[in-house]
Coordinates of C-alpha atoms in Angstrom, one line a residue:
X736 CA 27.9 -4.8 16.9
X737 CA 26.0 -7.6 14.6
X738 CA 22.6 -7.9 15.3
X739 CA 22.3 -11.5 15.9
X740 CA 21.0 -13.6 19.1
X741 CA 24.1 -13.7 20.8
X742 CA 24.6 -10.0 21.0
X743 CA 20.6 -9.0 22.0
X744 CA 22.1 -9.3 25.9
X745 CA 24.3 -6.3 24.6
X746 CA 22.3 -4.3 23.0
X747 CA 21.9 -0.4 24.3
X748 CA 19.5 0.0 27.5
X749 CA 17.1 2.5 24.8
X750 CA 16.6 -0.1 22.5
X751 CA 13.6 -2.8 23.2
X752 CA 14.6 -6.3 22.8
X753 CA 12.1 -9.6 22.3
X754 CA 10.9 -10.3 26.0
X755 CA 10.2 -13.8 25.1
X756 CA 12.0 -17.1 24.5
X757 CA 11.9 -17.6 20.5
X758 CA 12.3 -21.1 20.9
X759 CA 9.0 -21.6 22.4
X760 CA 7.0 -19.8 19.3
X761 CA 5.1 -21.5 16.7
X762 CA 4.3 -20.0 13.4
X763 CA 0.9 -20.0 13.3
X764 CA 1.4 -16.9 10.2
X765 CA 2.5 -17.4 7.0
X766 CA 3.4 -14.1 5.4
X767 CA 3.8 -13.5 2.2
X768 CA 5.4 -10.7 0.8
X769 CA 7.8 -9.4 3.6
X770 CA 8.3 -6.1 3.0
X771 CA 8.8 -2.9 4.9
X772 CA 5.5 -2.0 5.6
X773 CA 4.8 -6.0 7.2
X774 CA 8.1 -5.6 9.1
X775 CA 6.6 -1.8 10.1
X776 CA 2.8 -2.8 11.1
X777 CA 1.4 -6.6 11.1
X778 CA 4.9 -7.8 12.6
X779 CA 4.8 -4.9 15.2
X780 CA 1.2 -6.3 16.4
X781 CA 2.5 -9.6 16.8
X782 CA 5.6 -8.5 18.6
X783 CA 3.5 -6.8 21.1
X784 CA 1.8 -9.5 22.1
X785 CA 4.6 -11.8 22.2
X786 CA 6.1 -9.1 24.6
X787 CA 3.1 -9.3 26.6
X788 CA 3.5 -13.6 27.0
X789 CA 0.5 -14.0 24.5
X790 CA 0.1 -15.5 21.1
X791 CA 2.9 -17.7 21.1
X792 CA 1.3 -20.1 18.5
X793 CA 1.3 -16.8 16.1
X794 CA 5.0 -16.2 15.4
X795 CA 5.5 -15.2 11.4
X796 CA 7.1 -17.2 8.6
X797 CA 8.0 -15.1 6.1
X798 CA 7.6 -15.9 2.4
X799 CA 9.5 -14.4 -1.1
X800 CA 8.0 -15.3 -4.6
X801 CA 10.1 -13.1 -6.4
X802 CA 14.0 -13.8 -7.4
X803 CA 14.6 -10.1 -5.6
X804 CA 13.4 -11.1 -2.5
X805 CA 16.6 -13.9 -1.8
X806 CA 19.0 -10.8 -0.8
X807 CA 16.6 -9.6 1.9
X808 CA 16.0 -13.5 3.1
X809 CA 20.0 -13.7 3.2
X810 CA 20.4 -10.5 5.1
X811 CA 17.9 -11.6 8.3
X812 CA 19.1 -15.3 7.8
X813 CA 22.3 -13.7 9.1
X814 CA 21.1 -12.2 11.6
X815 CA 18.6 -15.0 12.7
X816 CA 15.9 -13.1 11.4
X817 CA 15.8 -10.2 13.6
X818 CA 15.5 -6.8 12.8
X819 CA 15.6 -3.3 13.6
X820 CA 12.3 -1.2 13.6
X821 CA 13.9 2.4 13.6
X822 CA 10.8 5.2 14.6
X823 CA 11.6 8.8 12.6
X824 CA 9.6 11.4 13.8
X825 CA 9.7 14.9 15.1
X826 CA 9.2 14.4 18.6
X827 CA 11.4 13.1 21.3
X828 CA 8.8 9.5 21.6
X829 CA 10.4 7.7 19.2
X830 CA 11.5 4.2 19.6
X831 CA 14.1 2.1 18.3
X832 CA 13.3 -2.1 18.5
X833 CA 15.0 -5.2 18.0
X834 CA 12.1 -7.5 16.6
X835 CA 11.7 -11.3 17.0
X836 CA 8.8 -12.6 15.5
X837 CA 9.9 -13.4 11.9
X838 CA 11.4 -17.0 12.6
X839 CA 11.6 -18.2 9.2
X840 CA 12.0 -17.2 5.5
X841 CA 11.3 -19.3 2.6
X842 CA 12.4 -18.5 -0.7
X843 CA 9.9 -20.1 -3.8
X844 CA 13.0 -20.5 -6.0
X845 CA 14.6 -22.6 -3.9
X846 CA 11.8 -24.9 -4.4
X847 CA 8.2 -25.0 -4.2
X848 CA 7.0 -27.8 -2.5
X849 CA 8.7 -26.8 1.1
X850 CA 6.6 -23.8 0.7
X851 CA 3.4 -25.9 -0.5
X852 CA 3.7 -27.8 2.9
X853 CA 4.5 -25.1 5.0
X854 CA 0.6 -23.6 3.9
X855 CA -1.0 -27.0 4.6
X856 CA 0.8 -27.4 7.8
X857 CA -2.4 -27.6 10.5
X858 CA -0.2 -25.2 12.4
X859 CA -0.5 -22.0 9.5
X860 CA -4.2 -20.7 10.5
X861 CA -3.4 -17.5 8.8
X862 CA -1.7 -16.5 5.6
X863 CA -1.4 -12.8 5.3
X864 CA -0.4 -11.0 2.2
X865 CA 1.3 -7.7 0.8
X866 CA 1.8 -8.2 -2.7
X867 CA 1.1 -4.9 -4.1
X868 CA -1.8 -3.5 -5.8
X869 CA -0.7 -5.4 -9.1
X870 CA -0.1 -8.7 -7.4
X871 CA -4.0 -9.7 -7.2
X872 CA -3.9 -10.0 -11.2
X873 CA -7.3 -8.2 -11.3
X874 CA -7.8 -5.1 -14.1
X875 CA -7.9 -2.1 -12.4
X876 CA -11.4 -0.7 -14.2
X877 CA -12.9 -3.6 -14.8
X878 CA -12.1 -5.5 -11.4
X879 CA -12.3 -8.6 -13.3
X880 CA -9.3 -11.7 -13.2
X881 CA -7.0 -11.9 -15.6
X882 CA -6.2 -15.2 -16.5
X883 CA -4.4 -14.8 -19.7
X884 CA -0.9 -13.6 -17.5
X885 CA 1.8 -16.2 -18.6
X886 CA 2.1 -16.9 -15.1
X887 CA -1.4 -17.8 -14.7
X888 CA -1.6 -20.2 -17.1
X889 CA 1.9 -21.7 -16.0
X890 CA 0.0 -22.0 -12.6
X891 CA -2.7 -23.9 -14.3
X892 CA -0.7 -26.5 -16.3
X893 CA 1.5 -27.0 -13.3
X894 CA -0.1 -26.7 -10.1
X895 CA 2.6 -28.9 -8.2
X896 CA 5.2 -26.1 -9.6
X897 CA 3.3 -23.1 -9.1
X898 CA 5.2 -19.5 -9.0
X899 CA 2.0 -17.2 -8.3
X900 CA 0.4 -16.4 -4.7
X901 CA -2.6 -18.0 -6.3
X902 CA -1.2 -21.1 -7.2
X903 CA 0.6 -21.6 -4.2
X904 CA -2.9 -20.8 -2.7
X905 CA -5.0 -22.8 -4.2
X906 CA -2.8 -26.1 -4.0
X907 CA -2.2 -26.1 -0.6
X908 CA -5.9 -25.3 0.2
X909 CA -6.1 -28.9 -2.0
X910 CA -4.3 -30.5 0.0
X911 CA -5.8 -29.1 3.1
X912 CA -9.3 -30.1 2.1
X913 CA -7.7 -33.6 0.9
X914 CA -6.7 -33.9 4.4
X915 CA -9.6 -32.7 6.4
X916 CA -7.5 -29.9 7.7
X917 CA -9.0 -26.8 8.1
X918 CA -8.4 -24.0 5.4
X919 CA -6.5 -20.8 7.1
X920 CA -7.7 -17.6 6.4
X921 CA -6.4 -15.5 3.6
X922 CA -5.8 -11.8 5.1
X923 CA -4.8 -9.1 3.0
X924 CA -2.7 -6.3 4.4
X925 CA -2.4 -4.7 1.3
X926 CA -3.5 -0.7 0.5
X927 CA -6.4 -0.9 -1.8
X928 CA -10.2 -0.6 -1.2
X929 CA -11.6 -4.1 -0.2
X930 CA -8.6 -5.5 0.1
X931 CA -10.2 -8.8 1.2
X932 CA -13.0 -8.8 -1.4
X933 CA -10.2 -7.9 -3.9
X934 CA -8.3 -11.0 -2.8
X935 CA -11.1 -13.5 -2.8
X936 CA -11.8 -12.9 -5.9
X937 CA -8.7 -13.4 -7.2
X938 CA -7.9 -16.8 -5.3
X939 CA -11.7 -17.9 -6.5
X940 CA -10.9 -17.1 -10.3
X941 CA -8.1 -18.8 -10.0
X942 CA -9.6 -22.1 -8.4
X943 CA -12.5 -22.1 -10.8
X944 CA -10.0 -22.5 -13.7
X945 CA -8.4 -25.3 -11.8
X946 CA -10.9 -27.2 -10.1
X947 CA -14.9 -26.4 -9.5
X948 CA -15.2 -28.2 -6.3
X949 CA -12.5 -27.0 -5.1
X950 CA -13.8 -23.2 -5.9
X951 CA -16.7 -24.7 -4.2
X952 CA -14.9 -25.4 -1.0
X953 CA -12.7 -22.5 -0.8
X954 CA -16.3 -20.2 -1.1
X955 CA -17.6 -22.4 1.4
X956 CA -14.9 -22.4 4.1
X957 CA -12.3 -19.7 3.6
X958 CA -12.5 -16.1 4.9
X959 CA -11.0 -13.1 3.7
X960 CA -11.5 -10.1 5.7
X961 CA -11.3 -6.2 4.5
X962 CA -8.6 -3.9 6.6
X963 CA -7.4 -0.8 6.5
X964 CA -4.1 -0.3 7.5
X965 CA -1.8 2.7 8.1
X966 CA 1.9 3.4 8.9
X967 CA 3.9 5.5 6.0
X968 CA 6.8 3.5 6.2
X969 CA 9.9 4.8 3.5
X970 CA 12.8 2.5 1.8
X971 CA 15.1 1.9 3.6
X972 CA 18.7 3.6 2.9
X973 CA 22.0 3.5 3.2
X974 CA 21.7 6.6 5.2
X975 CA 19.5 5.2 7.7
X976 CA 21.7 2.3 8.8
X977 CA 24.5 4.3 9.1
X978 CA 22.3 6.4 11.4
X979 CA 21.3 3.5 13.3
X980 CA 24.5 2.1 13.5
X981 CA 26.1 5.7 14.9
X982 CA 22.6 6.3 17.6
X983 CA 23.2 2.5 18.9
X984 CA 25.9 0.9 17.9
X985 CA 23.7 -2.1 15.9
X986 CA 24.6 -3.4 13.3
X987 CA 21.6 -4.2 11.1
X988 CA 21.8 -5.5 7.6
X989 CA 18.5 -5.1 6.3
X990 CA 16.4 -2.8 9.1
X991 CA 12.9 -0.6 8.4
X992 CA 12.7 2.6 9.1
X993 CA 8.7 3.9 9.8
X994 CA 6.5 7.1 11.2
X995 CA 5.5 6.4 15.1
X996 CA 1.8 6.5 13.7
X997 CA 0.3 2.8 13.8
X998 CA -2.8 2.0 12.9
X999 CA -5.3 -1.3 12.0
X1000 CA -8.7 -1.6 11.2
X1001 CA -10.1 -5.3 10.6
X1002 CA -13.0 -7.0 10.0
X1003 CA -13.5 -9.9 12.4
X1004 CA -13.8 -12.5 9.8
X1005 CA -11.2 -15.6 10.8
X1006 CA -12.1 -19.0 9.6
X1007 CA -9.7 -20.9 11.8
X1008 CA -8.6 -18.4 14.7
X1009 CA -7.0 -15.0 15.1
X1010 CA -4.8 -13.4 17.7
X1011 CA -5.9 -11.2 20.4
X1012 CA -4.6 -8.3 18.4
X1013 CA -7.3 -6.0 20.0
X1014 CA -5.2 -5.7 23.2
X1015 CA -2.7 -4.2 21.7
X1016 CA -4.7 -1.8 19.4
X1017 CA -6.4 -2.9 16.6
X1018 CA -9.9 -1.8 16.2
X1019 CA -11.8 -5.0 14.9
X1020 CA -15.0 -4.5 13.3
X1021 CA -18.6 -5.9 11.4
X1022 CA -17.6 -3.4 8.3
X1023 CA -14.2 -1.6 7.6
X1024 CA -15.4 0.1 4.8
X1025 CA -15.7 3.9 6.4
X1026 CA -12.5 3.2 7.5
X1027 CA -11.0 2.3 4.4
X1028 CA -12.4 5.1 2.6
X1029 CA -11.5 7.7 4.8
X1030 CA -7.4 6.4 4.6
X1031 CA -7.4 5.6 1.1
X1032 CA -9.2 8.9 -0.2
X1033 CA -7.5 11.0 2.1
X1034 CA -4.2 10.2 3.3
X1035 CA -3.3 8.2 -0.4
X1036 CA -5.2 10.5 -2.3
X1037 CA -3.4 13.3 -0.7
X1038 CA 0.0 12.0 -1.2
X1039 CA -0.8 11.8 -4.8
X1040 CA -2.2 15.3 -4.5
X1041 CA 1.2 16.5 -3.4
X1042 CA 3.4 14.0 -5.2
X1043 CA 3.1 14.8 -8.3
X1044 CA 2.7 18.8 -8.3
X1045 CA 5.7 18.6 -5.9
X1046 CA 7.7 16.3 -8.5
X1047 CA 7.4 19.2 -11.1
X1048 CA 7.9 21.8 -8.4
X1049 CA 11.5 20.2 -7.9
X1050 CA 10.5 19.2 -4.1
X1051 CA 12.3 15.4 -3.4
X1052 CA 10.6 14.8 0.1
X1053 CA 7.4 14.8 1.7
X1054 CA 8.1 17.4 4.3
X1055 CA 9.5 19.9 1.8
X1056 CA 5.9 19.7 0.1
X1057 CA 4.7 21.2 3.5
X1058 CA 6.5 23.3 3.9
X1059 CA 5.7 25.3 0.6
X1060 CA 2.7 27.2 1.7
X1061 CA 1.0 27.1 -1.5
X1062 CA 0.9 23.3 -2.2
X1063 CA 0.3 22.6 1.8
X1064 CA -2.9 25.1 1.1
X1065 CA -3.7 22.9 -1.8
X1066 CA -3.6 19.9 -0.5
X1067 CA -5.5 20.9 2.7
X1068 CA -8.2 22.4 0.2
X1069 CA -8.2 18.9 -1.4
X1070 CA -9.1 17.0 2.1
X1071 CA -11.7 19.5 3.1
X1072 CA -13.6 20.6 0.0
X1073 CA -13.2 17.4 -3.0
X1074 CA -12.8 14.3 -0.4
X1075 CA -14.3 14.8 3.0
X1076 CA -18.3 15.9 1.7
X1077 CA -17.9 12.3 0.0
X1078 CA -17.0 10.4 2.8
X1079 CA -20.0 8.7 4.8
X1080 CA -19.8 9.3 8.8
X1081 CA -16.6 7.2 10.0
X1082 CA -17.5 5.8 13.6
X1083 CA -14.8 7.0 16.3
X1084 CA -14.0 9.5 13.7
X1085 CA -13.8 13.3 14.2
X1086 CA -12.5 13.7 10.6
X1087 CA -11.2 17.3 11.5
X1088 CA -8.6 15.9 13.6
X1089 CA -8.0 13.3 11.6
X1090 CA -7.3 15.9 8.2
X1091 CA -5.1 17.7 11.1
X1092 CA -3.4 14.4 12.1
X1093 CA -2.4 13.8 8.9
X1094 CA -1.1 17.3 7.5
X1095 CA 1.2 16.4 11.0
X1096 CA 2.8 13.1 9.4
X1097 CA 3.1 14.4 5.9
X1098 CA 5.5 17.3 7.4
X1099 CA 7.7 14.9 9.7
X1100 CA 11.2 15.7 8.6
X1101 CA 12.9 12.8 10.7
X1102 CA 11.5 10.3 7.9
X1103 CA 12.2 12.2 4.5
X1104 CA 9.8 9.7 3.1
X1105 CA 10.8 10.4 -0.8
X1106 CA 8.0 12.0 -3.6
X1107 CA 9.6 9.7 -5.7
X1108 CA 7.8 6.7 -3.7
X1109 CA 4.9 8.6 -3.5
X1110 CA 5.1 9.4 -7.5
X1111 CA 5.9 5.6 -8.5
X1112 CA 3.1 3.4 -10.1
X1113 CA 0.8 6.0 -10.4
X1114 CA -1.5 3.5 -13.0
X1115 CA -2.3 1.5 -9.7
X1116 CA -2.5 4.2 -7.4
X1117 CA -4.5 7.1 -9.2
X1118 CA -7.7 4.6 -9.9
X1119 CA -7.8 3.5 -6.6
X1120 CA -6.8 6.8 -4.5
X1121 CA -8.3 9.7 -6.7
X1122 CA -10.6 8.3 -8.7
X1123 CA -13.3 7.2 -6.6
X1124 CA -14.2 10.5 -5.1
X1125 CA -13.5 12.4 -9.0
X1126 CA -16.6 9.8 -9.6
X1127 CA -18.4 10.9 -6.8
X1128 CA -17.9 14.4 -7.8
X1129 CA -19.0 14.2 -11.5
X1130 CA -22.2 12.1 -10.5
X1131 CA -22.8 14.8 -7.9
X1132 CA -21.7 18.1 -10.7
X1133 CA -19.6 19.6 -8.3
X1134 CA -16.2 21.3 -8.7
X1135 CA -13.5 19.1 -10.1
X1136 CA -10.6 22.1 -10.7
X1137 CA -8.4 20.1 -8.0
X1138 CA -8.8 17.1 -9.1
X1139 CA -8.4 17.7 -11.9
X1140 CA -5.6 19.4 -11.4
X1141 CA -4.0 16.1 -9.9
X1142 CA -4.7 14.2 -12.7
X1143 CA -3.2 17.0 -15.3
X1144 CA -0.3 17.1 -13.2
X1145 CA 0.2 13.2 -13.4
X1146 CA -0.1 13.7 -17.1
X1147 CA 2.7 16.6 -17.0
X1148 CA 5.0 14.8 -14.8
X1149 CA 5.0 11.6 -17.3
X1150 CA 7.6 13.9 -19.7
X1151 CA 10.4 12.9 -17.1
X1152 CA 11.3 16.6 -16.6
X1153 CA 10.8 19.1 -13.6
X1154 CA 10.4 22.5 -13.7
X1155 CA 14.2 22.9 -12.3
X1156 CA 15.1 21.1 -15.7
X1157 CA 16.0 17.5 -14.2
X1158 CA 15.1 14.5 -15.1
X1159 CA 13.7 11.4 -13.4
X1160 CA 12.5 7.8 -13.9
X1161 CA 9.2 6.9 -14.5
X1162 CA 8.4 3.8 -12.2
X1163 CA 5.4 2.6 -13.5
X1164 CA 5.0 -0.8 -15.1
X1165 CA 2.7 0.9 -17.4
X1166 CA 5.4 3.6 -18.3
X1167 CA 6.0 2.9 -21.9
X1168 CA 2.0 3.3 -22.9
X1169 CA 1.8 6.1 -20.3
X1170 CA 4.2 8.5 -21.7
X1171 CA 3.3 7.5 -25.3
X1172 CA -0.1 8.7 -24.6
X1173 CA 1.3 11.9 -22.3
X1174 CA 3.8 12.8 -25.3
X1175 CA 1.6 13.1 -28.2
X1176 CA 1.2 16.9 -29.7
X1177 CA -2.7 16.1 -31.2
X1178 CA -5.5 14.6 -29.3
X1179 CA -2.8 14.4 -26.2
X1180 CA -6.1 14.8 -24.1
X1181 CA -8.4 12.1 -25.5
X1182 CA -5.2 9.6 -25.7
X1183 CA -4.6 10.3 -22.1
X1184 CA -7.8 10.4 -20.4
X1185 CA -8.7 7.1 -23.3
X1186 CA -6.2 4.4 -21.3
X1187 CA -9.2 2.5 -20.4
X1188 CA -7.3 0.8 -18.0
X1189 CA -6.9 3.4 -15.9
X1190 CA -9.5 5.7 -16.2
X1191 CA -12.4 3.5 -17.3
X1192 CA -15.2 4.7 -19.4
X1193 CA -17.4 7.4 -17.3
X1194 CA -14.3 9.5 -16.7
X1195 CA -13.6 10.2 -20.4
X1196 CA -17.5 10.4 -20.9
X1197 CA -17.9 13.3 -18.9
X1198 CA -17.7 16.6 -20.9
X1199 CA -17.1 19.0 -18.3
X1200 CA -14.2 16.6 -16.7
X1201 CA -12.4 16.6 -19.9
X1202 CA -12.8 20.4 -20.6
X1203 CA -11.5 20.9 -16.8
X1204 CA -8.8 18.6 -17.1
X1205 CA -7.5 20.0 -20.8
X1206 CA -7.4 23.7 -18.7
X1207 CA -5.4 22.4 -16.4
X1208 CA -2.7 21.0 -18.3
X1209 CA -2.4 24.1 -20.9
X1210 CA -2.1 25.8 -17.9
X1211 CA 0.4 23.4 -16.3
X1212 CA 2.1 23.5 -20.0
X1213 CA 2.6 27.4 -20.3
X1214 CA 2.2 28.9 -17.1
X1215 CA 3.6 26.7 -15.2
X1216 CA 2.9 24.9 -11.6
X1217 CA 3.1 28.0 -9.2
X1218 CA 0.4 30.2 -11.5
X1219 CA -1.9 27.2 -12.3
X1220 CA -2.2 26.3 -8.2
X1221 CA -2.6 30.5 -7.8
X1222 CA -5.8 30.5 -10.6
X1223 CA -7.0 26.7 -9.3
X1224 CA -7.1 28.5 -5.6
X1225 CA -8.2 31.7 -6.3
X1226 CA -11.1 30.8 -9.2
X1227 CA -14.8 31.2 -7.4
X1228 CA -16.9 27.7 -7.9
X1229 CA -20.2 27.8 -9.0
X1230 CA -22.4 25.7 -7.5
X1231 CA -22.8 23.6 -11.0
X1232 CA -19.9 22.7 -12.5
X1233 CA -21.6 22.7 -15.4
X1234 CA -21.4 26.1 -15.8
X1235 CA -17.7 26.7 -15.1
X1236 CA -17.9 24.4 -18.3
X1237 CA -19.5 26.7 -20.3
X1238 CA -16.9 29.5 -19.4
X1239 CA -13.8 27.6 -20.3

């Protein structure tokens, strides 16, 4: 059976269906970047309400920038824009949804002035993004704008033609301002520390280029609040429609699959209205930053702790990472001993749970959320995931041997090559420089730990870091993964890490 509007009366009696008329909603958000994870998390909010007979003026246009994006926007078309949210999870809890809320799709290639009026509409209050970690055009170490991307500077010299989020942005916020309309707010939903800081300042670079008064305005007027959100949420495969289709019968051309875990942490920063997304769970709050910190550093900084060491161990899903006693140990060694003593006091938070909570998700084998996922565009990931606490750690001169260990591993997984003998692809957009830098015979190190642009300049600085982190990979080299995570667990830390230094 097609998913469609016609056929929602038919659907099976253990499969929700929109409790609202569609007709009657306005779309009040304009999101850009409609992937899995907005389809798994922000849409789910907003069907919840609409399910409830609230926040009708909040229904969800969604919005592609890239030429890939025209096969998903063609799949939901089809299907009137509904989709299938399909729960994976261990227990016998999981759901399976029909969702309603996405009434629209606009494509930027197909022309970018329906899409320029659509954001100065009155009626869009909110334009929410997910644009990856490399869509904010902002240098990873530095934090800084950068301005010189060809599209950038197309934006600049055409800002009636734009093809960035920013120029999009920023003209419609022109003409809003023109207009005496309010500006909406800008609302990140992307996974990266200050996610609404990080986008601010990207929109406000841009706008100072274009117009100072405008920057003016937009600094004024326009607010950009820092979440932290959570749901792992895996591609989408063949596999799993042809799943859905044999549990129900549907027939869904572009569903998401997702964990049963939701969660959404938000500052309560709106500039021209919000939902009432707190009835239906979202914490809303003065500072997310806790919050943040305690999911990026370590749920993401986990997953990198397992992806990569994994990778080389030949392990292809999350689960079977968990279930090889020695990495699960690892990774749980991670949490507990390198993250957590970093992590200031989370309110609501018993951290304990939350470590326990997590080693729970990472070993559902319902969702077989891929290492390859996981592994892919580690140059983004590492400096915002690891990083920050291996900082914390060398300022404080504490034991780096697993983190270190992480990064070594990241550097040993970049020869394409696991210890089984297969290969894989590299999905970085950095790949090229990365394994230039992780192939060389001399000074492999000191090339590796020099990319600037991902490690910065007080990694590389630190002596005992790069003594720590050259151990780990000649181990990693010539004894291999299993013997390098045996020594890394079984080693006794000195209280100065200094000292292990000295011994190496």
């Amino acid at each position: 059976m097609k998913l469609n509007t016609q056929n929602l009366s038919q659907l099976p009696e253990r499969v929700q269906r929109p409790l609202y008329d569609r007709k009657q909603v306005r779309q009040g958000i304009v999101h850009i970047g409609v992937g899995g994870f907005h389809r798994a998390h922000q849409a789910i909010y907003a069907e919840m309400l609409l399910n409830r007979g609230k926040a009708r003026e909040w229904g969800i246009c969604g919005v592609g920038l890239r030429s890939e994006d025209r096969a998903m926007q063609e799949a939901l078309a089809s299907q009137d824009y509904l989709y299938t949210l399909y729960e994976l999870g261990d227990s016998d809890n999981t759901q399976i949804q029909v969702v309603g809320v996405l009434g629209d799709f606009l494509l930027a290639e197909d022309g970018s002035e329906a899409l320029i009026r659509k954001l100065a509409d009155p009626q869009t209050r909110i334009v929410s993004l997910t644009i990856t970690e490399g869509g904010y055009c902002t240098d990873d170490s530095s934090g800084q704008f950068n301005a010189d991307l060809p599209q950038i500077r197309h934006d600049l010299a055409n800002p009636q033609q734009p093809r960035t989020v920013f120029g999009f942005l920023t003209e419609a916020l022109a003409r809003r301002r023109a207009a005496g309309v309010k500006p909406f707010t800008v609302m990140s939903c992307d996974n990266l520390p200050h996610n609404g800081r990080v986008a601010r300042n990207a929109l406000l670079s841009f706008a100072k280029l274009r117009d100072l008064g405008l920057h003016d305005w937009i600094a004024s007027n326009v607010s950009f609040p820092n979440a932290m959100v959570d749901r792992i949420t895996p591609m989408t495969s063949d596999a799993h429609r042809s799943q859905l289709l044999e549990e129900t019968g549907i027939e869904d051309a572009w569903p998401v699959v997702a964990e049963p875990f939701l969660q959404w942490v938000v500052e309560d920063k709106f500039c021209n209205g919000r939902p009432c997304w707190e009835e239906v769970g979202v914490q809303f709050t003065d500072d997310v930053t806790p919050y943040e910190e305690m999911k990026i550093r370590l749920l993401n900084g986990s997953h990198m702790a397992m992806a990569y060491l994994g990778a080389l161990l030949g392990h292809r899903y999350a689960h079977e990472a968990m279930q090889d006693a020695q990495l699960l140990a690892f990774v749980r060694a991670y949490m507990d001993r390198d993250v957590t003593p970093l992590l200031a006091e989370v309110p609501g938070i018993d951290l304990e749970n939350y470590k326990d909570t997590l080693i729970e998700r990472f070993s559902n084998t319902a969702i077989c959320d891929q290492i390859s996922r996981l592994c892919s565009d580690g140059s983004s990931k590492l400096p915002k995931f690891v990083l920050p606490s291996l900082l914390g750690q060398i300022e404080a001169g504490v034991d780096m041997r697993r983190t270190a260990l992480i990064l070594a591993a990241w550097c040993h997984y970049l020869r394409g090559l696991d210890e089984r003998g297969a290969t894989y692809p590299i999905l970085d957009p950095r790949a090229a420089s990365l394994q230039k830098a992780a192939g060389l015979k001399e000074r492999l190190v000191e090339s590796f730990l020099g990319l600037e642009d991902v490690f910065g300049h007080k990694i590389p600085a630190s002596a005992t870091f790069v003594a720590i982190f050259r151990l780990q990979l000649e181990r990693l080299q010539t004894l291999g993964v299993r013997a390098t995570l045996e020594l890394t667990m079984a080693e006794e830390v000195g209280a100065n890490e200094r000292k292990l230094a000295t011994l190496i």
